[in-house]
Amino acid sequence: MASFFLWLNPKLGFVFLVYALLIAYGRIYLGAHFPLDVSAGALIGIFSFLIALRLA
């Protein structure tokens, strides 16, 4: 979602990106996920957005 808003509106996208990074850090800090889990999820999200952008 942050990738989409960065593409649509960079200022709003930056806010969503910071929010996503804070959520990711919180999940690692609380032990809910490993850093690799969060990194892989972020990469999957970014690549999914890029593929959807190309198909549209």
Rosetta silent file (secondary structure, phi, psi, omega in degrees, C-alpha in Angstrom):
SEQUENCE: MASFFLWLNPKLGFVFLVYALLIAYGRIYLGAHFPLDVSAGALIGIFSFLIALRLA
SCORE:     score description
SCORE:     0.000 S_00000001
   1 L     0.000  -38.774  178.964    0.000    0.000    0.000 S_00000001
   2 H   -64.134  -36.805  178.561    2.862    2.374    0.776 S_00000001
   3 H   -62.727  -42.199  179.434    4.334    1.698   -2.684 S_00000001
   4 H   -62.272  -45.757 -179.004    1.055    2.645   -4.326 S_00000001
   5 H   -71.361  -29.486  173.406    0.781    5.891   -2.412 S_00000001
   6 H   -64.186  -36.378  178.971    4.426    6.719   -3.114 S_00000001
   7 H   -74.417  -39.983 -176.155    3.639    6.362   -6.803 S_00000001
   8 H   -76.155  -50.040 -177.057    0.323    8.234   -6.581 S_00000001
   9 L  -144.895  103.386 -173.866    1.250   11.026   -4.182 S_00000001
  10 H   -57.364  -36.774 -179.188    4.841   11.169   -2.892 S_00000001
  11 H   -67.638  -47.066  177.974    4.034   13.248    0.204 S_00000001
  12 H   -68.255  -35.816  178.090    1.230   10.959    1.341 S_00000001
  13 H   -62.764  -36.378  177.945    3.279    7.959    0.296 S_00000001
  14 H   -64.147  -39.030  177.832    6.109    9.037    2.559 S_00000001
  15 H   -62.827  -45.436  178.800    3.693    9.106    5.504 S_00000001
  16 H   -66.149  -35.270  178.396    2.505    5.573    4.687 S_00000001
  17 H   -65.499  -44.640  177.448    6.081    4.401    4.235 S_00000001
  18 H   -62.136  -42.419  178.618    7.098    5.711    7.657 S_00000001
  19 H   -61.258  -44.663  179.663    4.003    4.074    9.167 S_00000001
  20 H   -63.566  -39.931  178.550    4.838    0.751    7.500 S_00000001
  21 H   -66.228  -37.381  177.431    8.434    0.927    8.741 S_00000001
  22 H   -66.803  -40.476  176.933    7.261    1.618   12.289 S_00000001
  23 H   -63.584  -44.589  179.977    4.885   -1.355   12.161 S_00000001
  24 H   -61.817  -44.315  178.865    7.679   -3.557   10.783 S_00000001
  25 H   -62.843  -41.983  179.538   10.082   -2.441   13.503 S_00000001
  26 H   -61.788  -40.021  178.960    7.440   -3.050   16.159 S_00000001
  27 H   -66.800  -36.257  176.890    6.820   -6.587   14.961 S_00000001
  28 H   -71.204  -44.176 -177.410   10.540   -7.354   15.064 S_00000001
  29 H   -61.874  -40.461 -178.933   10.981   -5.661   18.444 S_00000001
  30 L   -80.156   -7.679  177.954    8.101   -7.601   20.030 S_00000001
  31 L    83.920   13.076  179.421    9.390  -10.869   18.606 S_00000001
  32 L   -73.397  -29.144 -179.198    6.337  -11.510   16.450 S_00000001
  33 L  -142.018  156.395  171.836    8.494  -11.839   13.313 S_00000001
  34 L   -84.978  156.059  179.207   12.108  -12.301   12.353 S_00000001
  35 H   -56.341  -37.183  179.797   13.823   -9.518   10.369 S_00000001
  36 H   -65.817  -34.646  176.814   13.999  -11.747    7.295 S_00000001
  37 H   -61.251  -45.948 -178.235   10.221  -12.297    7.449 S_00000001
  38 H   -67.440  -42.081  179.086    9.582   -8.566    7.449 S_00000001
  39 H   -64.089  -43.343  179.443   12.115   -7.922    4.676 S_00000001
  40 H   -64.365  -40.660  177.902   10.685  -10.678    2.507 S_00000001
  41 H   -62.962  -39.976  178.070    7.157   -9.356    3.029 S_00000001
  42 H   -65.533  -43.024  178.701    8.244   -5.863    2.031 S_00000001
  43 H   -65.315  -40.322  177.089    9.956   -7.140   -1.117 S_00000001
  44 H   -61.771  -41.757  178.594    6.934   -9.229   -2.058 S_00000001
  45 H   -63.493  -43.140 -179.829    4.730   -6.175   -1.617 S_00000001
  46 H   -66.676  -45.287 -179.757    6.967   -3.961   -3.736 S_00000001
  47 H   -67.675  -34.237  176.295    7.321   -6.528   -6.519 S_00000001
  48 H   -63.570  -41.867  177.289    3.581   -7.214   -6.497 S_00000001
  49 H   -62.565  -44.033 -178.861    2.940   -3.505   -6.933 S_00000001
  50 H   -64.911  -39.044  177.710    5.424   -3.271   -9.801 S_00000001
  51 H   -66.357  -43.784  178.437    3.867   -6.275  -11.565 S_00000001
  52 H   -63.862  -35.717  178.666    0.367   -4.856  -11.118 S_00000001
  53 H   -65.635  -39.910  178.926    1.575   -1.504  -12.434 S_00000001
  54 H   -69.689  -34.344 -178.738    2.976   -3.148  -15.552 S_00000001
  55 H   -76.305  -23.117 -177.200   -0.207   -5.150  -16.162 S_00000001
  56 L   -79.150    0.000    0.000   -2.469   -2.111  -15.816 S_00000001
